[in-house]
C-alpha cells in the first residue's frame, strides 16, 4: 500500500488514503500526542497542535453538533484540577476559551443539548480532607451558549418505592451517560453508600427529566446484568435504543461486554462483545449513516440498522522521504466475535499496541498515577466489591 506525504514548517502532514474510506469524513483529537487527525475519503491530514492549547488527557470531553471538540477541566502537572474550558475547531484548529467551570473537575462527558452543554459524570477533589476517598462525583453543570455562563444544577433524590433508600446524583461515581427525549440517562458506574462511603456496582439506569424542576433522579427500572465504570453509551435515536460497552471493571480491568437497551420496552439484550478493548474515553461520532468509535489506533464503524461493527486501524508507514504517513485501513479481524470470547482485558496500563503507546508513555504518567490513586481509594473504601 503506497502513500504520498507532504510536511511543512507549520506542523502539517498529509497522507494519501488508499483505499478510500467507505464512510464520511471525520476528525479525531489524539490527546496523548497533541495532534489533530482529519480523515477524508482519500486524504488523511495530521496537524500537531503544540503547547499553546491546553490539552489534558483526563479532561472532560464532548463533541458539539458542529463537531467542535470541548475539553473541560483535567489535571495540571502539579496534580491539582483546573476549571478551564477549551472549545476547539478541528477544521481550522483554532480554539477559544469559554467561561471556566464552577468547580475544578476532571473526566466525564460533555453533552450538547438545545443550546447548552451538560457536564455529566465528572470527578472533583473530595472537600473532606480526612476522607480516604480522593475524588467524589462532581455536580451536574450546564453551560448556556446564549449567556456564556455555567451553572450548577441542583438535583433532588426520588424516594425508592421498594424501600431501598433514596439515591442522589452525587452518589453515582463515573456513570456512562447520554441525553434522549429531554432526559439525561446515567448508566452503570458505581454507587457510593452515603452512610458508609462504600462502593458497590451500579447495575441500574437512572434519569433526570429536564422538563420538570426540581431536577429529580428517577429510577428507570432497567437493570444491567453487568456494569462497568465510565462505559461508552452509543445512542440510536432511530430505534430508541442505546448500546453500552467498554469501561473498566471494579478492579480497573478493561472489558468488552456490550449490551443493547431498548428505551421503549425497557428491556436489555446482551450483544456480541465489542470488537476491541476501548482504552480511551472519546465521545461517539454520529454521522448521517454511521456511528464511529475511536480508541487509538483502532476505529469501529457501525451503520444505523446494522448490529455488527467494522474495524479499521490507523496505520503508519515510512515514506521515501523518511516521513511517517498515516492511513485508515481495514483491520482484517472479524468483528462478530463469539460472546464466549475473552471479554476482560489487561489492566489499563498494559497495552498490546505497544509501539503507539510507547510514544505516549510520558504523556500518560499523570493518568496512570490518577488511575492508581482511584483504585487504591476504592479498595480502601470497600474490600468486598461484587462485580
Short mmCIF file of C-alpha atoms in Angstrom, two decimals:
data_model
loop_
_atom_site.label_atom_id
_atom_site.label_comp_id
_atom_site.label_asym_id
_atom_site.label_seq_id
_atom_site.Cartn_x
_atom_site.Cartn_y
_atom_site.Cartn_z
CA UNK A 1 0.00 0.00 0.00
CA UNK A 2 1.65 3.20 -1.15
CA UNK A 3 1.43 6.67 0.30
CA UNK A 4 2.47 10.20 -0.50
CA UNK A 5 3.43 12.52 2.34
CA UNK A 6 3.99 16.26 2.46
CA UNK A 7 5.04 18.16 5.56
CA UNK A 8 5.80 21.82 6.12
CA UNK A 9 7.16 24.02 8.86
CA UNK A 10 3.71 24.65 10.33
CA UNK A 11 3.46 21.03 11.52
CA UNK A 12 1.03 19.90 8.84
CA UNK A 13 1.29 16.43 7.35
CA UNK A 14 -0.77 14.96 4.52
CA UNK A 15 -1.05 11.30 3.53
CA UNK A 16 -2.76 9.71 0.56
CA UNK A 17 -5.58 7.46 1.77
CA UNK A 18 -5.54 4.12 -0.12
CA UNK A 19 -8.11 2.66 -0.43
CA UNK A 20 -10.64 5.46 0.19
CA UNK A 21 -12.58 5.08 3.43
CA UNK A 22 -16.16 3.83 2.97
CA UNK A 23 -17.67 6.26 5.49
CA UNK A 24 -17.92 10.04 5.82
CA UNK A 25 -15.12 12.42 6.77
CA UNK A 26 -14.37 12.95 10.45
CA UNK A 27 -11.77 14.46 12.77
CA UNK A 28 -10.14 12.97 15.85
CA UNK A 29 -8.09 14.67 18.55
CA UNK A 30 -5.32 12.38 19.72
CA UNK A 31 -4.81 13.92 23.12
CA UNK A 32 -1.75 11.88 24.11
CA UNK A 33 0.19 13.17 21.09
CA UNK A 34 -1.42 16.63 20.91
CA UNK A 35 -2.33 16.20 17.26
CA UNK A 36 -5.48 16.52 15.18
CA UNK A 37 -6.22 13.85 12.59
CA UNK A 38 -8.71 14.74 9.86
CA UNK A 39 -9.76 11.67 7.90
CA UNK A 40 -11.24 12.31 4.47
CA UNK A 41 -12.17 9.90 1.71
CA UNK A 42 -8.75 9.95 0.07
CA UNK A 43 -6.55 12.07 2.34
CA UNK A 44 -5.51 11.96 6.00
CA UNK A 45 -4.35 15.28 7.44
CA UNK A 46 -2.33 15.42 10.63
CA UNK A 47 -1.57 18.63 12.48
CA UNK A 48 0.49 18.89 15.66
CA UNK A 49 -1.09 21.48 17.91
CA UNK A 50 1.87 22.48 20.05
CA UNK A 51 1.80 23.58 23.66
CA UNK A 52 -0.23 26.76 23.25
CA UNK A 53 -3.52 24.82 23.50
CA UNK A 54 -4.37 23.30 26.87
CA UNK A 55 -4.96 19.62 26.15
CA UNK A 56 -5.24 17.48 29.26
CA UNK A 57 -5.60 13.74 28.90
CA UNK A 58 -8.15 13.40 31.71
CA UNK A 59 -10.27 16.44 30.83
CA UNK A 60 -13.99 16.01 30.36
CA UNK A 61 -14.61 15.77 26.63
CA UNK A 62 -17.51 16.23 24.24
CA UNK A 63 -18.45 17.00 20.64
CA UNK A 64 -20.90 19.64 19.51
CA UNK A 65 -23.35 19.17 16.64
CA UNK A 66 -20.86 21.16 14.53
CA UNK A 67 -18.18 18.60 15.54
CA UNK A 68 -16.28 21.12 17.64
CA UNK A 69 -14.33 19.48 20.45
CA UNK A 70 -14.88 20.59 24.05
CA UNK A 71 -12.21 19.96 26.69
CA UNK A 72 -13.18 20.90 30.23
CA UNK A 73 -11.13 20.63 33.39
CA UNK A 74 -8.45 17.99 33.85
CA UNK A 75 -5.27 17.61 35.88
CA UNK A 76 -2.40 20.07 35.97
CA UNK A 77 1.21 18.88 36.21
CA UNK A 78 1.06 19.67 39.92
CA UNK A 79 -1.80 17.20 40.34
CA UNK A 80 -4.40 19.87 41.07
CA UNK A 81 -7.53 20.11 38.94
CA UNK A 82 -8.34 23.01 36.64
CA UNK A 83 -11.59 24.73 35.68
CA UNK A 84 -10.52 25.82 32.19
CA UNK A 85 -12.74 25.01 29.22
CA UNK A 86 -11.47 24.97 25.63
CA UNK A 87 -13.63 24.87 22.50
CA UNK A 88 -11.54 23.59 19.58
CA UNK A 89 -12.48 23.72 15.89
CA UNK A 90 -10.89 20.66 14.22
CA UNK A 91 -11.10 22.17 10.74
CA UNK A 92 -9.05 25.26 11.48
CA UNK A 93 -7.50 24.08 14.80
CA UNK A 94 -8.46 27.49 16.17
CA UNK A 95 -9.69 27.48 19.73
CA UNK A 96 -11.50 29.66 22.24
CA UNK A 97 -11.65 29.71 25.99
CA UNK A 98 -15.19 29.86 27.30
CA UNK A 99 -16.13 30.61 30.89
CA UNK A 100 -14.40 28.42 33.49
CA UNK A 101 -16.30 25.63 35.19
CA UNK A 102 -17.91 26.49 38.54
CA UNK A 103 -15.61 23.91 40.20
CA UNK A 104 -12.34 22.26 39.08
CA UNK A 105 -13.25 18.90 37.57
CA UNK A 106 -11.84 16.01 35.56
CA UNK A 107 -13.13 13.12 33.42
CA UNK A 108 -16.79 12.69 32.49
CA UNK A 109 -18.50 13.54 29.22
CA UNK A 110 -19.96 16.79 27.90
CA UNK A 111 -23.25 16.54 26.03
CA UNK A 112 -24.73 19.29 23.84
CA UNK A 113 -28.50 19.70 24.01
CA UNK A 114 -30.79 22.56 22.97
CA UNK A 115 -28.21 25.34 23.02
CA UNK A 116 -26.49 24.14 26.18
CA UNK A 117 -23.60 21.96 27.27
CA UNK A 118 -24.10 19.49 30.11
CA UNK A 119 -21.07 18.26 32.04
CA UNK A 120 -22.03 14.81 33.34
CA UNK A 121 -20.18 12.15 35.31
CA UNK A 122 -17.07 14.12 36.23
CA UNK A 123 -14.97 13.97 39.40
CA UNK A 124 -13.84 16.66 41.83
CA UNK A 125 -11.43 16.67 44.76
CA UNK A 126 -13.06 15.47 47.94
CA UNK A 127 -13.59 18.55 50.15
CA UNK A 128 -13.28 16.27 53.19
CA UNK A 129 -9.52 16.11 53.58
CA UNK A 130 -9.80 13.44 56.28
CA UNK A 131 -11.53 11.01 53.94
CA UNK A 132 -9.53 8.28 52.19
CA UNK A 133 -11.69 8.89 49.13
CA UNK A 134 -9.62 11.27 46.98
CA UNK A 135 -12.30 12.13 44.42
CA UNK A 136 -16.07 12.36 44.56
CA UNK A 137 -18.67 12.88 41.83
CA UNK A 138 -18.83 16.43 40.51
CA UNK A 139 -22.15 18.29 40.45
CA UNK A 140 -24.23 18.35 37.30
CA UNK A 141 -23.27 21.51 35.38
CA UNK A 142 -24.82 23.32 32.42
CA UNK A 143 -23.37 25.96 30.09
CA UNK A 144 -25.64 28.36 28.17
CA UNK A 145 -24.25 29.47 24.81
CA UNK A 146 -26.55 32.50 24.69
CA UNK A 147 -25.34 33.90 28.02
CA UNK A 148 -21.85 32.32 28.07
CA UNK A 149 -22.46 31.20 31.65
CA UNK A 150 -22.10 27.94 33.56
CA UNK A 151 -24.47 26.97 36.34
CA UNK A 152 -24.63 24.11 38.83
CA UNK A 153 -27.92 22.24 38.55
CA UNK A 154 -29.30 21.25 41.91
CA UNK A 155 -30.80 17.77 41.86
CA UNK A 156 -33.12 16.03 44.29
CA UNK A 157 -33.45 12.36 45.06
CA UNK A 158 -36.51 10.28 44.44
CA UNK A 159 -37.74 8.04 47.24
CA UNK A 160 -37.36 4.44 46.14
CA UNK A 161 -40.78 2.75 46.21
CA UNK A 162 -39.11 -0.56 47.06
CA UNK A 163 -37.79 0.86 50.30
CA UNK A 164 -34.14 0.57 49.29
CA UNK A 165 -33.40 4.15 50.26
CA UNK A 166 -33.06 7.20 48.02
CA UNK A 167 -30.22 7.60 45.54
CA UNK A 168 -28.93 11.04 44.61
CA UNK A 169 -26.85 12.24 41.68
CA UNK A 170 -23.83 12.71 43.93
CA UNK A 171 -23.98 9.00 44.86
CA UNK A 172 -23.19 7.88 41.29
CA UNK A 173 -19.48 7.51 40.55
CA UNK A 174 -18.42 7.66 36.87
CA UNK A 175 -21.63 6.52 35.16
CA UNK A 176 -21.94 6.46 31.39
CA UNK A 177 -24.43 9.00 30.11
CA UNK A 178 -26.47 10.24 27.17
CA UNK A 179 -29.44 12.55 26.55
CA UNK A 180 -32.62 11.29 24.91
CA UNK A 181 -36.19 12.66 24.87
CA UNK A 182 -35.15 15.54 27.13
CA UNK A 183 -33.82 13.16 29.75
CA UNK A 184 -30.26 12.73 30.99
CA UNK A 185 -29.64 8.99 31.37
CA UNK A 186 -27.00 7.68 33.79
CA UNK A 187 -25.77 4.15 33.17
CA UNK A 188 -23.53 1.89 35.23
CA UNK A 189 -20.57 3.18 37.18
CA UNK A 190 -20.59 2.70 40.92
CA UNK A 191 -22.90 3.72 43.70
CA UNK A 192 -21.49 5.28 46.85
CA UNK A 193 -23.32 4.47 50.06
CA UNK A 194 -23.86 7.87 51.68
CA UNK A 195 -23.76 6.34 55.16
CA UNK A 196 -20.73 4.04 54.96
CA UNK A 197 -18.90 5.54 51.97
CA UNK A 198 -18.53 2.05 50.46
CA UNK A 199 -18.63 1.49 46.71
CA UNK A 200 -20.84 -1.08 45.01
CA UNK A 201 -21.54 -1.73 41.31
CA UNK A 202 -24.48 0.23 39.96
CA UNK A 203 -26.45 -2.03 37.64
CA UNK A 204 -29.41 0.32 37.43
CA UNK A 205 -30.18 3.07 34.96
CA UNK A 206 -31.30 6.44 36.29
CA UNK A 207 -32.58 9.53 34.52
CA UNK A 208 -33.12 13.23 35.14
CA UNK A 209 -36.09 14.74 33.31
CA UNK A 210 -35.16 18.21 32.02
CA UNK A 211 -38.85 19.10 31.59
CA UNK A 212 -39.51 19.41 35.30
CA UNK A 213 -37.92 21.25 38.19
CA UNK A 214 -36.60 20.49 40.68
CA UNK A 215 -34.47 18.10 38.66
CA UNK A 216 -35.04 14.70 40.22
CA UNK A 217 -33.08 11.47 39.85
CA UNK A 218 -35.53 8.81 38.70
CA UNK A 219 -35.06 5.03 38.69
CA UNK A 220 -35.87 3.84 35.15
CA UNK A 221 -36.33 0.27 36.43
CA UNK A 222 -33.87 -1.06 33.89
CA UNK A 223 -31.15 -3.29 35.25
CA UNK A 224 -27.97 -4.46 33.56
CA UNK A 225 -26.59 -7.96 34.08
CA UNK A 226 -23.11 -6.50 34.38
CA UNK A 227 -21.75 -2.99 34.70
CA UNK A 228 -18.52 -1.05 34.44
CA UNK A 229 -17.06 2.29 35.41
CA UNK A 230 -17.30 5.04 32.80
CA UNK A 231 -18.81 2.95 29.99
CA UNK A 232 -19.39 4.27 26.48
CA UNK A 233 -23.05 4.86 25.58
CA UNK A 234 -23.97 4.91 21.87
CA UNK A 235 -27.46 6.23 21.20
CA UNK A 236 -29.53 5.09 18.22
CA UNK A 237 -32.46 7.50 18.06
CA UNK A 238 -33.94 5.69 15.05
CA UNK A 239 -34.52 2.56 17.15
CA UNK A 240 -34.97 4.19 20.58
CA UNK A 241 -32.05 2.14 21.81
CA UNK A 242 -28.59 2.57 23.24
CA UNK A 243 -25.52 0.33 23.23
CA UNK A 244 -23.45 0.26 26.41
CA UNK A 245 -19.95 -1.21 26.32
CA UNK A 246 -16.38 -0.73 27.42
CA UNK A 247 -15.22 0.96 30.56
CA UNK A 248 -13.40 -0.77 33.38
CA UNK A 249 -14.35 -3.43 35.89
CA UNK A 250 -14.19 -2.78 39.63
CA UNK A 251 -10.52 -3.83 39.70
CA UNK A 252 -9.65 -1.44 36.84
CA UNK A 253 -9.51 -4.03 34.06
CA UNK A 254 -10.87 -3.24 30.61
CA UNK A 255 -13.69 -5.33 29.24
CA UNK A 256 -15.73 -5.68 26.06
CA UNK A 257 -19.21 -6.62 27.28
CA UNK A 258 -21.83 -4.99 25.08
CA UNK A 259 -25.50 -4.52 25.96
CA UNK A 260 -28.31 -3.03 23.94
CA UNK A 261 -31.06 -1.29 25.90
CA UNK A 262 -34.45 -0.66 24.32
CA UNK A 263 -35.66 2.55 25.91
CA UNK A 264 -39.26 1.98 24.81
CA UNK A 265 -39.70 -1.51 26.24
CA UNK A 266 -37.04 -1.06 28.96
CA UNK A 267 -35.51 -4.38 28.00
CA UNK A 268 -31.84 -5.30 27.74
CA UNK A 269 -30.12 -7.66 25.35
CA UNK A 270 -26.54 -8.90 25.55
CA UNK A 271 -24.83 -8.31 22.22
CA UNK A 272 -21.67 -9.71 20.70
CA UNK A 273 -18.62 -8.39 22.56
CA UNK A 274 -17.30 -5.10 21.28
CA UNK A 275 -14.53 -5.89 18.76
CA UNK A 276 -11.69 -4.37 20.79
CA UNK A 277 -10.87 -3.03 24.24
CA UNK A 278 -11.72 0.67 24.48
CA UNK A 279 -8.65 2.21 26.08
CA UNK A 280 -9.69 5.84 25.88
CA UNK A 281 -12.96 7.59 26.51
CA UNK A 282 -13.54 9.50 23.31
CA UNK A 283 -17.14 10.50 22.58
CA UNK A 284 -19.01 8.65 19.82
CA UNK A 285 -19.02 10.42 16.46
CA UNK A 286 -22.51 10.46 14.97
CA UNK A 287 -22.86 10.80 11.21
CA UNK A 288 -25.88 10.64 8.92
CA UNK A 289 -25.40 6.94 8.20
CA UNK A 290 -22.69 5.81 10.59
CA UNK A 291 -21.57 5.78 14.21
CA UNK A 292 -17.81 5.89 14.82
CA UNK A 293 -15.96 4.78 17.96
CA UNK A 294 -12.24 5.55 18.28
CA UNK A 295 -9.67 4.14 20.67
CA UNK A 296 -6.34 4.76 19.00
CA UNK A 297 -5.12 3.01 16.93
CA UNK A 298 -8.47 1.31 16.33
CA UNK A 299 -11.72 2.57 14.81
CA UNK A 300 -15.08 0.80 14.93
CA UNK A 301 -17.79 1.82 12.45
CA UNK A 302 -21.43 0.77 12.52
CA UNK A 303 -24.14 1.66 10.03
CA UNK A 304 -27.52 2.54 11.51
CA UNK A 305 -29.73 -0.54 11.43
CA UNK A 306 -26.76 -2.91 11.44
CA UNK A 307 -25.59 -4.54 14.67
CA UNK A 308 -22.09 -5.51 13.54
CA UNK A 309 -19.06 -3.25 13.90
CA UNK A 310 -16.47 -2.98 11.13
CA UNK A 311 -12.98 -2.41 12.46
CA UNK A 312 -10.29 -0.20 10.93
CA UNK A 313 -6.80 0.70 12.11
CA UNK A 314 -4.75 3.85 11.97
CA UNK A 315 -1.67 2.57 10.17
CA UNK A 316 1.64 4.35 9.79
CA UNK A 317 4.23 3.76 7.11
CA UNK A 318 7.64 5.20 6.33
CA UNK A 319 7.70 7.08 3.03
CA UNK A 320 10.68 7.52 0.76
CA UNK A 321 11.18 10.95 2.32
CA UNK A 322 11.56 9.40 5.80
CA UNK A 323 8.26 10.85 6.89
CA UNK A 324 5.60 8.76 8.56
CA UNK A 325 2.29 8.58 6.73
CA UNK A 326 -0.99 7.83 8.47
CA UNK A 327 -3.80 5.87 6.86
CA UNK A 328 -7.03 4.21 7.92
CA UNK A 329 -7.09 0.57 6.80
CA UNK A 330 -9.45 -2.38 7.34
CA UNK A 331 -8.44 -4.36 10.39
CA UNK A 332 -8.88 -7.81 8.88
CA UNK A 333 -10.28 -9.22 12.12
CA UNK A 334 -13.89 -10.33 12.31
CA UNK A 335 -15.95 -8.01 14.47
CA UNK A 336 -18.66 -10.58 15.16
CA UNK A 337 -16.66 -12.47 17.76
CA UNK A 338 -18.28 -15.13 19.87
CA UNK A 339 -19.76 -13.95 23.18
CA UNK A 340 -17.75 -16.69 24.86
CA UNK A 341 -14.52 -14.97 23.82
CA UNK A 342 -12.45 -13.28 26.50
CA UNK A 343 -14.23 -10.07 27.49
CA UNK A 344 -11.99 -8.96 30.32
CA UNK A 345 -8.80 -7.32 29.20
CA UNK A 346 -5.49 -6.41 30.77
CA UNK A 347 -5.02 -3.55 33.17
CA UNK A 348 -5.29 -0.14 31.53
CA UNK A 349 -1.50 0.25 31.65
CA UNK A 350 -0.88 -2.98 29.68
CA UNK A 351 -1.42 -2.19 26.03
CA UNK A 352 -0.99 -4.66 23.20
CA UNK A 353 -0.40 -1.79 20.76
CA UNK A 354 3.00 -1.25 22.35
CA UNK A 355 4.53 0.83 19.61
CA UNK A 356 1.84 3.50 19.60
CA UNK A 357 1.58 3.62 23.36
CA UNK A 358 5.34 3.72 23.88
CA UNK A 359 5.43 7.05 22.10
CA UNK A 360 2.87 8.48 24.50
CA UNK A 361 4.31 6.99 27.70
CA UNK A 362 5.40 10.31 29.14
CA UNK A 363 2.02 11.85 28.42
CA UNK A 364 0.26 9.06 30.25
CA UNK A 365 2.21 9.20 33.51
CA UNK A 366 -0.22 11.59 35.15
CA UNK A 367 -3.18 9.48 34.06
CA UNK A 368 -1.62 6.27 35.39
CA UNK A 369 -0.97 7.91 38.74
CA UNK A 370 -4.56 9.12 38.83
CA UNK A 371 -5.95 5.68 37.95
CA UNK A 372 -3.80 4.01 40.61
CA UNK A 373 -4.93 6.51 43.23
CA UNK A 374 -8.58 5.92 42.35
CA UNK A 375 -8.15 2.14 42.54
CA UNK A 376 -6.47 2.42 45.93
CA UNK A 377 -9.26 4.69 47.12
CA UNK A 378 -11.95 2.23 46.04
CA UNK A 379 -10.08 -0.72 47.56
CA UNK A 380 -9.71 1.15 50.83
CA UNK A 381 -13.38 2.08 50.94
CA UNK A 382 -14.76 -1.33 50.06
CA UNK A 383 -12.74 -4.53 50.18
CA UNK A 384 -15.55 -6.81 49.09
CA UNK A 385 -17.00 -5.38 45.89
CA UNK A 386 -19.16 -7.74 43.90
CA UNK A 387 -18.74 -7.44 40.17
#
